[in-house]
C-alpha cells in the first residue's frame, strides 16, 4: 500500500485528491494547521479515511515530524494562502506560507529522506497566476513568468525552488502549473462560487444582487476533480517535470454571469449585478488561457468537464444547498 501526505488537505483540491488516492488504495495523511482547527471535522466528514497530522508550513520541525509519522511515498504540497486579493493586504504572511513554505517542505523532505531521496516523489502546486501579465497566448511551460500579485510572486519562488531541488539533488519533484479550477467545494470568496451562490440565492428570493469587481477579466476554468488526477499522473512518471494543466479555453466574468443566470431562467441580469471598486485589484491578470498539450501527450490527461457543465454543476449544487438551509 502506497502512502501519501497532502498539505492543504482542508481545501477543495486536498479533498478531491484525498478521495482519488483513497479510491486507488493509498494510505492518505493530511497535514492540518493549528489547535482546534474548525476544518478538522470537515475533513473527517468528507473524507473519513484520511489520517490527520498537525503541522504548519512555516515550521520545519513540524513538517519533519509529519514526514516521520507518515513515511510517505508521495507528497502533494497543496498548502498555501490561495486568495489572490488577500495577498496585497497580507503580502508578508503570503510570502511566508505560499513561498517560503515550499522551501521548508522541500528541505524537510531532504533532511528526512537523507541518502535515500529517491524513495519519495514531490508535487508542488504551482499556479497560472505566475503568468500574470502574459507574455504568450496561450501560456505554456516555457512562457516567461511575470506575476502581478504578491501571491503570484510567492508562487514563482516555490516553483523555482521545486525546479532547483530537482536539479540540485535529483529529487523527483514536479510542478503542476494549474489554471483556475473550480467545483461546488470552492470557497465563496472566489468569483465562480461567489456568482453561483448569489445566482441561487437571487433565484430563491434570498438576495437582491451580487456586487463584483472587474467583469472583463478572462480565465481558463476547469473542474478541480479533473485537475487532481493530473497531479497524481505527474508523480507516476519515471522522471519529474513541469506541466501546464488547463482546458485551453478562456471565458470572461461576463460570460460566467450570462451562463449562471441562464441556468435559473434569468436572461437580463443587468440590474442584478453591481460593480464596486472594493473588488478591483491593484494589478489585474487580464487574460489566462493555457496550452495543455504537454500534459495530454506525456500524462495522457485531458479535462472531462466543460465550462458550461462546470457552471451548471455549481449552480445546481448551490440551489440545493441554499434551499435546504432556507428551510432549516
Ligand atoms: O476567482 P478569483 O479570485 O481567482 P484568481 O485570482 O484567478 O485566482 C485563482 O486561480 C489561480 C490560478 O490562476 C490560483 F492560483 C489562485 O489560488 C486562485 O485559485 O478571481 C478571478 C477573476 C479575477 O480577475 C478577479 O479580478 O475574477 C475577478 N473578479 C471580479 N469580481 C473577482 C470579483 N474575483 C473575486 N474573487 N471576487 C469578485 O468579486
mmCIF file of C-alpha atoms and ligand atoms in Angstrom:
data_model
loop_
_atom_site.group_PDB
_atom_site.id
_atom_site.type_symbol
_atom_site.label_atom_id
_atom_site.label_comp_id
_atom_site.label_asym_id
_atom_site.label_seq_id
_atom_site.Cartn_x
_atom_site.Cartn_y
_atom_site.Cartn_z
ATOM 1 C CA UNK A 1 0.000 0.000 0.000
ATOM 2 C CA UNK A 2 1.417 3.376 -1.050
ATOM 3 C CA UNK A 3 1.382 6.235 1.438
ATOM 4 C CA UNK A 4 0.720 9.876 0.535
ATOM 5 C CA UNK A 5 1.000 13.067 2.563
ATOM 6 C CA UNK A 6 -1.133 16.021 1.462
ATOM 7 C CA UNK A 7 -0.600 19.558 2.748
ATOM 8 C CA UNK A 8 -3.608 21.839 2.274
ATOM 9 C CA UNK A 9 -5.943 18.898 2.927
ATOM 10 C CA UNK A 10 -8.788 21.211 4.051
ATOM 11 C CA UNK A 11 -9.050 22.959 0.664
ATOM 12 C CA UNK A 12 -11.048 21.987 -2.406
ATOM 13 C CA UNK A 13 -8.089 20.243 -4.071
ATOM 14 C CA UNK A 14 -6.986 18.483 -0.882
ATOM 15 C CA UNK A 15 -10.419 16.889 -0.503
ATOM 16 C CA UNK A 16 -10.681 15.765 -4.152
ATOM 17 C CA UNK A 17 -7.119 14.445 -4.160
ATOM 18 C CA UNK A 18 -7.659 12.540 -0.906
ATOM 19 C CA UNK A 19 -10.767 10.897 -2.399
ATOM 20 C CA UNK A 20 -8.840 9.947 -5.530
ATOM 21 C CA UNK A 21 -5.885 8.462 -3.631
ATOM 22 C CA UNK A 22 -8.132 6.565 -1.208
ATOM 23 C CA UNK A 23 -10.004 5.094 -4.187
ATOM 24 C CA UNK A 24 -6.635 3.893 -5.541
ATOM 25 C CA UNK A 25 -5.869 2.127 -2.261
ATOM 26 C CA UNK A 26 -3.376 4.647 -0.787
ATOM 27 C CA UNK A 27 -2.990 5.295 2.902
ATOM 28 C CA UNK A 28 -3.588 9.059 2.995
ATOM 29 C CA UNK A 29 -2.259 11.502 5.579
ATOM 30 C CA UNK A 30 -3.327 15.130 5.664
ATOM 31 C CA UNK A 31 -1.453 17.963 7.296
ATOM 32 C CA UNK A 32 -3.695 20.332 9.207
ATOM 33 C CA UNK A 33 -2.695 23.583 10.862
ATOM 34 C CA UNK A 34 -3.288 24.781 14.380
ATOM 35 C CA UNK A 35 -5.014 23.683 17.508
ATOM 36 C CA UNK A 36 -8.762 23.031 17.349
ATOM 37 C CA UNK A 37 -8.852 23.855 13.637
ATOM 38 C CA UNK A 38 -12.590 24.035 12.798
ATOM 39 C CA UNK A 39 -11.870 22.347 9.444
ATOM 40 C CA UNK A 40 -10.760 19.165 11.254
ATOM 41 C CA UNK A 41 -14.358 17.926 11.361
ATOM 42 C CA UNK A 42 -14.977 18.959 7.730
ATOM 43 C CA UNK A 43 -12.152 16.701 6.532
ATOM 44 C CA UNK A 44 -13.286 13.845 8.786
ATOM 45 C CA UNK A 45 -16.828 14.165 7.455
ATOM 46 C CA UNK A 46 -15.925 14.466 3.746
ATOM 47 C CA UNK A 47 -13.016 12.001 3.566
ATOM 48 C CA UNK A 48 -13.225 9.823 6.675
ATOM 49 C CA UNK A 49 -10.343 7.589 5.590
ATOM 50 C CA UNK A 50 -7.738 10.355 5.871
ATOM 51 C CA UNK A 51 -5.378 10.359 8.870
ATOM 52 C CA UNK A 52 -4.811 13.894 10.075
ATOM 53 C CA UNK A 53 -1.475 15.138 11.392
ATOM 54 C CA UNK A 54 -0.895 18.618 12.771
ATOM 55 C CA UNK A 55 1.816 20.810 11.291
ATOM 56 C CA UNK A 56 2.483 24.162 9.702
ATOM 57 C CA UNK A 57 4.348 25.042 6.505
ATOM 58 C CA UNK A 58 6.121 27.853 8.356
ATOM 59 C CA UNK A 59 7.522 25.436 10.968
ATOM 60 C CA UNK A 60 10.054 22.995 9.548
ATOM 61 C CA UNK A 61 10.270 20.839 12.679
ATOM 62 C CA UNK A 62 6.528 20.182 12.496
ATOM 63 C CA UNK A 63 6.990 19.127 8.859
ATOM 64 C CA UNK A 64 9.769 16.729 9.807
ATOM 65 C CA UNK A 65 7.534 15.246 12.486
ATOM 66 C CA UNK A 66 4.725 14.743 9.929
ATOM 67 C CA UNK A 67 7.131 13.071 7.480
ATOM 68 C CA UNK A 68 8.420 10.697 10.156
ATOM 69 C CA UNK A 69 4.878 9.806 11.202
ATOM 70 C CA UNK A 70 3.540 9.266 7.679
ATOM 71 C CA UNK A 71 6.626 7.832 5.872
ATOM 72 C CA UNK A 72 5.161 8.958 2.517
ATOM 73 C CA UNK A 73 5.994 7.625 -0.931
ATOM 74 C CA UNK A 74 4.338 10.707 -2.438
ATOM 75 C CA UNK A 75 3.969 14.248 -1.095
ATOM 76 C CA UNK A 76 1.450 16.683 -2.535
ATOM 77 C CA UNK A 77 2.218 20.227 -1.423
ATOM 78 C CA UNK A 78 -1.109 21.998 -1.899
ATOM 79 C CA UNK A 79 -0.954 24.134 1.253
ATOM 80 C CA UNK A 80 -0.948 27.884 0.580
ATOM 81 C CA UNK A 81 -2.718 31.133 1.276
ATOM 82 C CA UNK A 82 -4.522 30.977 -2.040
ATOM 83 C CA UNK A 83 -6.803 34.017 -2.280
ATOM 84 C CA UNK A 84 -5.066 36.451 -4.625
ATOM 85 C CA UNK A 85 -6.910 39.602 -3.456
ATOM 86 C CA UNK A 86 -5.905 38.932 0.168
ATOM 87 C CA UNK A 87 -2.245 38.812 -0.783
ATOM 88 C CA UNK A 88 -1.874 42.588 -1.291
ATOM 89 C CA UNK A 89 -3.038 43.267 2.255
ATOM 90 C CA UNK A 90 -1.055 40.396 3.710
ATOM 91 C CA UNK A 91 1.986 40.170 1.477
ATOM 92 C CA UNK A 92 4.363 39.051 4.203
ATOM 93 C CA UNK A 93 2.339 36.149 5.535
ATOM 94 C CA UNK A 94 1.515 35.125 1.940
ATOM 95 C CA UNK A 95 5.245 35.068 1.146
ATOM 96 C CA UNK A 96 5.974 33.066 4.304
ATOM 97 C CA UNK A 97 3.352 30.389 3.664
ATOM 98 C CA UNK A 98 2.850 30.272 -0.124
ATOM 99 C CA UNK A 99 6.508 30.963 -0.981
ATOM 100 C CA UNK A 100 8.896 30.040 1.806
ATOM 101 C CA UNK A 101 6.579 27.253 2.947
ATOM 102 C CA UNK A 102 7.561 25.365 -0.229
ATOM 103 C CA UNK A 103 11.247 25.661 0.630
ATOM 104 C CA UNK A 104 10.516 24.463 4.173
ATOM 105 C CA UNK A 105 8.716 21.408 2.815
ATOM 106 C CA UNK A 106 11.443 20.613 0.259
ATOM 107 C CA UNK A 107 14.162 20.985 2.872
ATOM 108 C CA UNK A 108 12.233 18.880 5.398
ATOM 109 C CA UNK A 109 11.890 16.143 2.749
ATOM 110 C CA UNK A 110 15.618 16.287 2.000
ATOM 111 C CA UNK A 111 16.547 16.077 5.698
ATOM 112 C CA UNK A 112 14.057 13.313 6.404
ATOM 113 C CA UNK A 113 14.997 11.179 3.373
ATOM 114 C CA UNK A 114 18.772 11.577 3.896
ATOM 115 C CA UNK A 115 20.757 9.393 1.480
ATOM 116 C CA UNK A 116 17.589 7.803 0.172
ATOM 117 C CA UNK A 117 15.941 10.764 -1.568
ATOM 118 C CA UNK A 118 14.783 8.526 -4.423
ATOM 119 C CA UNK A 119 12.254 6.883 -2.076
ATOM 120 C CA UNK A 120 9.925 9.877 -2.304
ATOM 121 C CA UNK A 121 8.158 11.905 -5.010
ATOM 122 C CA UNK A 122 7.084 15.512 -4.548
ATOM 123 C CA UNK A 123 4.310 17.541 -6.192
ATOM 124 C CA UNK A 124 4.244 21.333 -6.000
ATOM 125 C CA UNK A 125 1.004 23.229 -6.645
ATOM 126 C CA UNK A 126 2.228 25.964 -8.955
ATOM 127 C CA UNK A 127 -0.286 28.351 -10.474
ATOM 128 C CA UNK A 128 -1.240 30.124 -13.699
ATOM 129 C CA UNK A 129 -1.242 33.299 -11.587
ATOM 130 C CA UNK A 130 2.548 33.169 -12.145
ATOM 131 C CA UNK A 131 1.967 34.163 -15.800
ATOM 132 C CA UNK A 132 0.330 37.430 -14.673
ATOM 133 C CA UNK A 133 0.977 39.961 -17.423
ATOM 134 C CA UNK A 134 1.036 37.216 -20.013
ATOM 135 C CA UNK A 135 3.963 37.062 -22.414
ATOM 136 C CA UNK A 136 2.471 34.332 -24.680
ATOM 137 C CA UNK A 137 -1.054 33.402 -25.694
ATOM 138 C CA UNK A 138 -1.762 30.622 -24.857
ATOM 139 C CA UNK A 139 0.566 30.148 -21.908
ATOM 140 C CA UNK A 140 2.758 27.055 -21.846
ATOM 141 C CA UNK A 141 5.528 25.605 -19.655
ATOM 142 C CA UNK A 142 8.190 27.774 -21.363
ATOM 143 C CA UNK A 143 6.289 31.086 -21.106
ATOM 144 C CA UNK A 144 8.162 33.802 -19.204
ATOM 145 C CA UNK A 145 6.690 34.311 -15.729
ATOM 146 C CA UNK A 146 5.514 37.853 -14.901
ATOM 147 C CA UNK A 147 3.478 37.709 -11.692
ATOM 148 C CA UNK A 148 1.130 40.578 -10.837
ATOM 149 C CA UNK A 149 0.308 39.921 -7.170
ATOM 150 C CA UNK A 150 2.257 39.092 -4.004
ATOM 151 C CA UNK A 151 0.574 35.679 -4.248
ATOM 152 C CA UNK A 152 1.902 35.232 -7.802
ATOM 153 C CA UNK A 153 5.408 36.276 -6.729
ATOM 154 C CA UNK A 154 5.324 33.783 -3.845
ATOM 155 C CA UNK A 155 4.180 31.011 -6.209
ATOM 156 C CA UNK A 156 7.075 31.808 -8.583
ATOM 157 C CA UNK A 157 9.510 31.377 -5.674
ATOM 158 C CA UNK A 158 8.003 27.986 -4.806
ATOM 159 C CA UNK A 159 8.017 26.942 -8.468
ATOM 160 C CA UNK A 160 11.696 27.706 -8.998
ATOM 161 C CA UNK A 161 12.661 26.178 -5.636
ATOM 162 C CA UNK A 162 10.987 22.956 -6.739
ATOM 163 C CA UNK A 163 12.952 23.005 -10.012
ATOM 164 C CA UNK A 164 16.109 23.818 -8.069
ATOM 165 C CA UNK A 165 15.701 20.832 -5.717
ATOM 166 C CA UNK A 166 15.161 18.624 -8.759
ATOM 167 C CA UNK A 167 18.305 19.955 -10.450
ATOM 168 C CA UNK A 168 20.492 20.223 -7.327
ATOM 169 C CA UNK A 169 19.630 16.999 -5.518
ATOM 170 C CA UNK A 170 17.959 14.881 -8.212
ATOM 171 C CA UNK A 171 14.710 14.949 -6.251
ATOM 172 C CA UNK A 172 11.654 13.610 -8.096
ATOM 173 C CA UNK A 173 9.916 16.981 -7.750
ATOM 174 C CA UNK A 174 7.263 18.065 -10.259
ATOM 175 C CA UNK A 175 5.294 21.285 -10.583
ATOM 176 C CA UNK A 176 1.753 21.443 -11.886
ATOM 177 C CA UNK A 177 1.026 24.883 -13.319
ATOM 178 C CA UNK A 178 -2.693 24.678 -12.715
ATOM 179 C CA UNK A 179 -5.074 27.164 -14.272
ATOM 180 C CA UNK A 180 -8.211 28.132 -12.328
ATOM 181 C CA UNK A 181 -10.121 25.052 -11.245
ATOM 182 C CA UNK A 182 -13.452 25.120 -9.526
ATOM 183 C CA UNK A 183 -16.204 22.929 -8.074
ATOM 184 C CA UNK A 184 -19.107 23.041 -5.627
ATOM 185 C CA UNK A 185 -16.397 22.791 -2.927
ATOM 186 C CA UNK A 186 -14.797 26.092 -3.999
ATOM 187 C CA UNK A 187 -14.699 28.780 -1.271
ATOM 188 C CA UNK A 188 -17.281 31.572 -1.749
ATOM 189 C CA UNK A 189 -14.548 34.236 -1.886
ATOM 190 C CA UNK A 190 -13.565 33.094 -5.413
ATOM 191 C CA UNK A 191 -15.521 34.598 -8.293
ATOM 192 C CA UNK A 192 -17.112 31.410 -9.707
ATOM 193 C CA UNK A 193 -18.598 30.307 -6.397
ATOM 194 C CA UNK A 194 -19.459 33.869 -5.377
ATOM 195 C CA UNK A 195 -21.535 34.089 -8.570
ATOM 196 C CA UNK A 196 -23.141 30.628 -8.477
ATOM 197 C CA UNK A 197 -24.070 31.063 -4.808
ATOM 198 C CA UNK A 198 -25.512 34.530 -5.469
ATOM 199 C CA UNK A 199 -27.453 33.331 -8.526
ATOM 200 C CA UNK A 200 -29.013 30.545 -6.444
ATOM 201 C CA UNK A 201 -29.918 32.960 -3.633
ATOM 202 C CA UNK A 202 -31.346 35.532 -6.072
ATOM 203 C CA UNK A 203 -33.462 32.818 -7.714
ATOM 204 C CA UNK A 204 -34.772 31.724 -4.295
ATOM 205 C CA UNK A 205 -35.502 35.330 -3.247
ATOM 206 C CA UNK A 206 -32.830 35.292 -0.521
ATOM 207 C CA UNK A 207 -30.612 38.021 -2.026
ATOM 208 C CA UNK A 208 -31.244 41.062 -4.296
ATOM 209 C CA UNK A 209 -27.989 41.417 -6.243
ATOM 210 C CA UNK A 210 -24.322 40.467 -6.419
ATOM 211 C CA UNK A 211 -21.511 43.011 -6.076
ATOM 212 C CA UNK A 212 -18.364 42.272 -8.084
ATOM 213 C CA UNK A 213 -15.142 43.850 -9.356
ATOM 214 C CA UNK A 214 -13.711 43.572 -12.880
ATOM 215 C CA UNK A 215 -16.116 41.777 -15.241
ATOM 216 C CA UNK A 216 -13.752 41.787 -18.223
ATOM 217 C CA UNK A 217 -11.004 39.515 -16.832
ATOM 218 C CA UNK A 218 -10.759 36.199 -18.675
ATOM 219 C CA UNK A 219 -9.878 32.876 -17.127
ATOM 220 C CA UNK A 220 -9.316 29.288 -18.237
ATOM 221 C CA UNK A 221 -11.646 27.495 -15.830
ATOM 222 C CA UNK A 222 -11.701 23.710 -15.367
ATOM 223 C CA UNK A 223 -13.116 21.207 -12.866
ATOM 224 C CA UNK A 224 -10.990 20.575 -9.756
ATOM 225 C CA UNK A 225 -11.793 16.837 -9.794
ATOM 226 C CA UNK A 226 -10.066 16.537 -13.179
ATOM 227 C CA UNK A 227 -7.057 18.564 -12.060
ATOM 228 C CA UNK A 228 -6.161 16.410 -9.039
ATOM 229 C CA UNK A 229 -5.958 13.416 -11.385
ATOM 230 C CA UNK A 230 -3.262 15.317 -13.326
ATOM 231 C CA UNK A 231 -1.298 15.793 -10.070
ATOM 232 C CA UNK A 232 -1.309 12.055 -9.449
ATOM 233 C CA UNK A 233 -0.299 11.290 -13.039
ATOM 234 C CA UNK A 234 2.735 13.588 -12.712
ATOM 235 C CA UNK A 235 4.065 11.568 -9.791
ATOM 236 C CA UNK A 236 3.668 8.273 -11.692
ATOM 237 C CA UNK A 237 6.132 9.392 -14.408
ATOM 238 C CA UNK A 238 9.655 7.937 -14.415
ATOM 239 C CA UNK A 239 11.118 11.465 -14.428
ATOM 240 C CA UNK A 240 9.876 14.627 -12.764
ATOM 241 C CA UNK A 241 8.871 17.632 -14.866
ATOM 242 C CA UNK A 242 6.578 20.676 -15.039
ATOM 243 C CA UNK A 243 3.168 20.660 -16.720
ATOM 244 C CA UNK A 244 0.507 23.207 -17.624
ATOM 245 C CA UNK A 245 -2.915 21.890 -16.620
ATOM 246 C CA UNK A 246 -5.709 23.791 -18.341
ATOM 247 C CA UNK A 247 -8.686 23.380 -20.671
ATOM 248 C CA UNK A 248 -7.325 25.555 -23.497
ATOM 249 C CA UNK A 249 -10.465 27.748 -23.435
ATOM 250 C CA UNK A 250 -10.991 31.143 -21.890
ATOM 251 C CA UNK A 251 -14.134 32.964 -20.718
ATOM 252 C CA UNK A 252 -14.826 36.358 -19.169
ATOM 253 C CA UNK A 253 -16.622 37.010 -15.892
ATOM 254 C CA UNK A 254 -19.476 38.421 -18.021
ATOM 255 C CA UNK A 255 -19.821 35.083 -19.848
ATOM 256 C CA UNK A 256 -19.805 33.314 -16.494
ATOM 257 C CA UNK A 257 -22.646 35.579 -15.292
ATOM 258 C CA UNK A 258 -24.595 35.038 -18.519
ATOM 259 C CA UNK A 259 -24.361 31.273 -18.184
ATOM 260 C CA UNK A 260 -25.045 31.050 -14.442
ATOM 261 C CA UNK A 261 -28.146 33.282 -14.674
ATOM 262 C CA UNK A 262 -29.388 31.386 -17.739
ATOM 263 C CA UNK A 263 -29.499 28.157 -15.687
ATOM 264 C CA UNK A 264 -32.097 29.689 -13.367
ATOM 265 C CA UNK A 265 -34.077 31.207 -16.254
ATOM 266 C CA UNK A 266 -32.875 34.827 -15.905
ATOM 267 C CA UNK A 267 -31.840 36.364 -19.236
ATOM 268 C CA UNK A 268 -31.494 40.031 -18.241
ATOM 269 C CA UNK A 269 -29.173 40.228 -15.242
ATOM 270 C CA UNK A 270 -28.020 43.855 -15.762
ATOM 271 C CA UNK A 271 -29.982 45.125 -12.714
ATOM 272 C CA UNK A 272 -28.823 42.213 -10.550
ATOM 273 C CA UNK A 273 -25.074 42.844 -10.808
ATOM 274 C CA UNK A 274 -23.261 45.853 -9.380
ATOM 275 C CA UNK A 275 -19.591 46.749 -9.678
ATOM 276 C CA UNK A 276 -17.649 48.140 -6.748
ATOM 277 C CA UNK A 277 -14.017 49.351 -6.723
ATOM 278 C CA UNK A 278 -13.652 47.408 -3.449
ATOM 279 C CA UNK A 279 -13.358 44.241 -5.516
ATOM 280 C CA UNK A 280 -10.942 45.634 -8.115
ATOM 281 C CA UNK A 281 -7.294 44.569 -7.791
ATOM 282 C CA UNK A 282 -4.265 46.902 -7.697
ATOM 283 C CA UNK A 283 -2.853 44.953 -10.662
ATOM 284 C CA UNK A 284 -5.084 42.615 -12.656
ATOM 285 C CA UNK A 285 -4.303 39.455 -14.591
ATOM 286 C CA UNK A 286 -6.391 40.215 -17.684
ATOM 287 C CA UNK A 287 -6.206 37.022 -19.690
ATOM 288 C CA UNK A 288 -5.343 33.433 -18.862
ATOM 289 C CA UNK A 289 -5.550 30.599 -21.352
ATOM 290 C CA UNK A 290 -3.350 27.545 -21.051
ATOM 291 C CA UNK A 291 -1.912 25.154 -23.597
ATOM 292 C CA UNK A 292 -2.232 21.679 -22.026
ATOM 293 C CA UNK A 293 -0.663 19.764 -24.949
ATOM 294 C CA UNK A 294 2.333 18.527 -22.960
ATOM 295 C CA UNK A 295 0.025 17.073 -20.275
ATOM 296 C CA UNK A 296 -2.094 15.465 -22.973
ATOM 297 C CA UNK A 297 0.914 13.901 -24.694
ATOM 298 C CA UNK A 298 3.003 12.815 -21.705
ATOM 299 C CA UNK A 299 0.399 12.245 -18.990
ATOM 300 C CA UNK A 300 -2.464 11.195 -21.270
ATOM 301 C CA UNK A 301 -4.550 13.756 -19.349
ATOM 302 C CA UNK A 302 -7.463 15.767 -20.605
ATOM 303 C CA UNK A 303 -10.319 17.582 -18.878
ATOM 304 C CA UNK A 304 -13.648 15.740 -18.741
ATOM 305 C CA UNK A 305 -15.938 18.599 -17.669
ATOM 306 C CA UNK A 306 -16.673 21.581 -19.950
ATOM 307 C CA UNK A 307 -17.056 25.165 -18.738
ATOM 308 C CA UNK A 308 -20.840 25.006 -19.256
ATOM 309 C CA UNK A 309 -21.095 21.692 -17.343
ATOM 310 C CA UNK A 310 -18.934 23.061 -14.524
ATOM 311 C CA UNK A 311 -21.083 26.157 -14.022
ATOM 312 C CA UNK A 312 -24.274 24.110 -14.225
ATOM 313 C CA UNK A 313 -22.903 21.693 -11.590
ATOM 314 C CA UNK A 314 -22.068 24.606 -9.278
ATOM 315 C CA UNK A 315 -25.403 26.411 -9.743
ATOM 316 C CA UNK A 316 -27.338 23.181 -9.124
ATOM 317 C CA UNK A 317 -25.331 22.411 -6.009
ATOM 318 C CA UNK A 318 -25.845 25.945 -4.678
ATOM 319 C CA UNK A 319 -29.587 25.823 -5.391
ATOM 320 C CA UNK A 320 -29.847 22.586 -3.388
ATOM 321 C CA UNK A 321 -27.678 23.934 -0.552
ATOM 322 C CA UNK A 322 -29.442 27.294 -0.325
ATOM 323 C CA UNK A 323 -32.948 25.863 -0.450
ATOM 324 C CA UNK A 324 -32.058 23.307 2.242
ATOM 325 C CA UNK A 325 -30.623 25.979 4.540
ATOM 326 C CA UNK A 326 -33.613 28.302 3.890
ATOM 327 C CA UNK A 327 -35.931 25.511 5.118
ATOM 328 C CA UNK A 328 -33.960 24.951 8.324
HETATM 329 O O1 LIG B 1 -11.811 33.708 -8.599
HETATM 330 P P1 LIG B 1 -10.643 34.587 -8.416
HETATM 331 O O2 LIG B 1 -10.484 35.207 -7.069
HETATM 332 O O3 LIG B 1 -9.388 33.750 -8.868
HETATM 333 P P2 LIG B 1 -7.894 34.144 -9.301
HETATM 334 O O4 LIG B 1 -7.499 35.469 -8.771
HETATM 335 O O5 LIG B 1 -7.794 33.973 -10.779
HETATM 336 O O6 LIG B 1 -7.027 33.045 -8.556
HETATM 337 C C1 LIG B 1 -7.397 31.673 -8.520
HETATM 338 O O7 LIG B 1 -6.792 30.982 -9.576
HETATM 339 C C2 LIG B 1 -5.359 30.928 -9.526
HETATM 340 C C3 LIG B 1 -4.902 30.154 -10.754
HETATM 341 O O8 LIG B 1 -4.641 31.075 -11.773
HETATM 342 C C4 LIG B 1 -4.909 30.286 -8.231
HETATM 343 F F1 LIG B 1 -3.566 30.240 -8.206
HETATM 344 C C5 LIG B 1 -5.442 31.084 -7.065
HETATM 345 O O9 LIG B 1 -5.077 30.468 -5.843
HETATM 346 C C6 LIG B 1 -6.960 31.109 -7.159
HETATM 347 O O10 LIG B 1 -7.438 29.797 -7.037
HETATM 348 O O11 LIG B 1 -10.701 35.794 -9.482
HETATM 349 C C7 LIG B 1 -10.838 35.545 -10.863
HETATM 350 C C8 LIG B 1 -11.082 36.858 -11.581
HETATM 351 C C9 LIG B 1 -10.067 37.963 -11.266
HETATM 352 O O12 LIG B 1 -9.698 38.592 -12.453
HETATM 353 C C10 LIG B 1 -10.835 38.948 -10.401
HETATM 354 O O13 LIG B 1 -10.412 40.306 -10.513
HETATM 355 O O14 LIG B 1 -12.342 37.383 -11.186
HETATM 356 C C11 LIG B 1 -12.225 38.780 -10.988
HETATM 357 N N1 LIG B 1 -13.297 39.221 -10.082
HETATM 358 C C12 LIG B 1 -14.244 40.156 -10.404
HETATM 359 N N2 LIG B 1 -15.035 40.364 -9.345
HETATM 360 C C13 LIG B 1 -13.489 38.832 -8.816
HETATM 361 C C14 LIG B 1 -14.592 39.552 -8.349
HETATM 362 N N3 LIG B 1 -12.841 37.927 -8.060
HETATM 363 C C15 LIG B 1 -13.289 37.723 -6.785
HETATM 364 N N4 LIG B 1 -12.659 36.810 -6.025
HETATM 365 N N5 LIG B 1 -14.354 38.416 -6.282
HETATM 366 C C16 LIG B 1 -15.049 39.356 -7.016
HETATM 367 O O15 LIG B 1 -15.995 39.969 -6.548
#
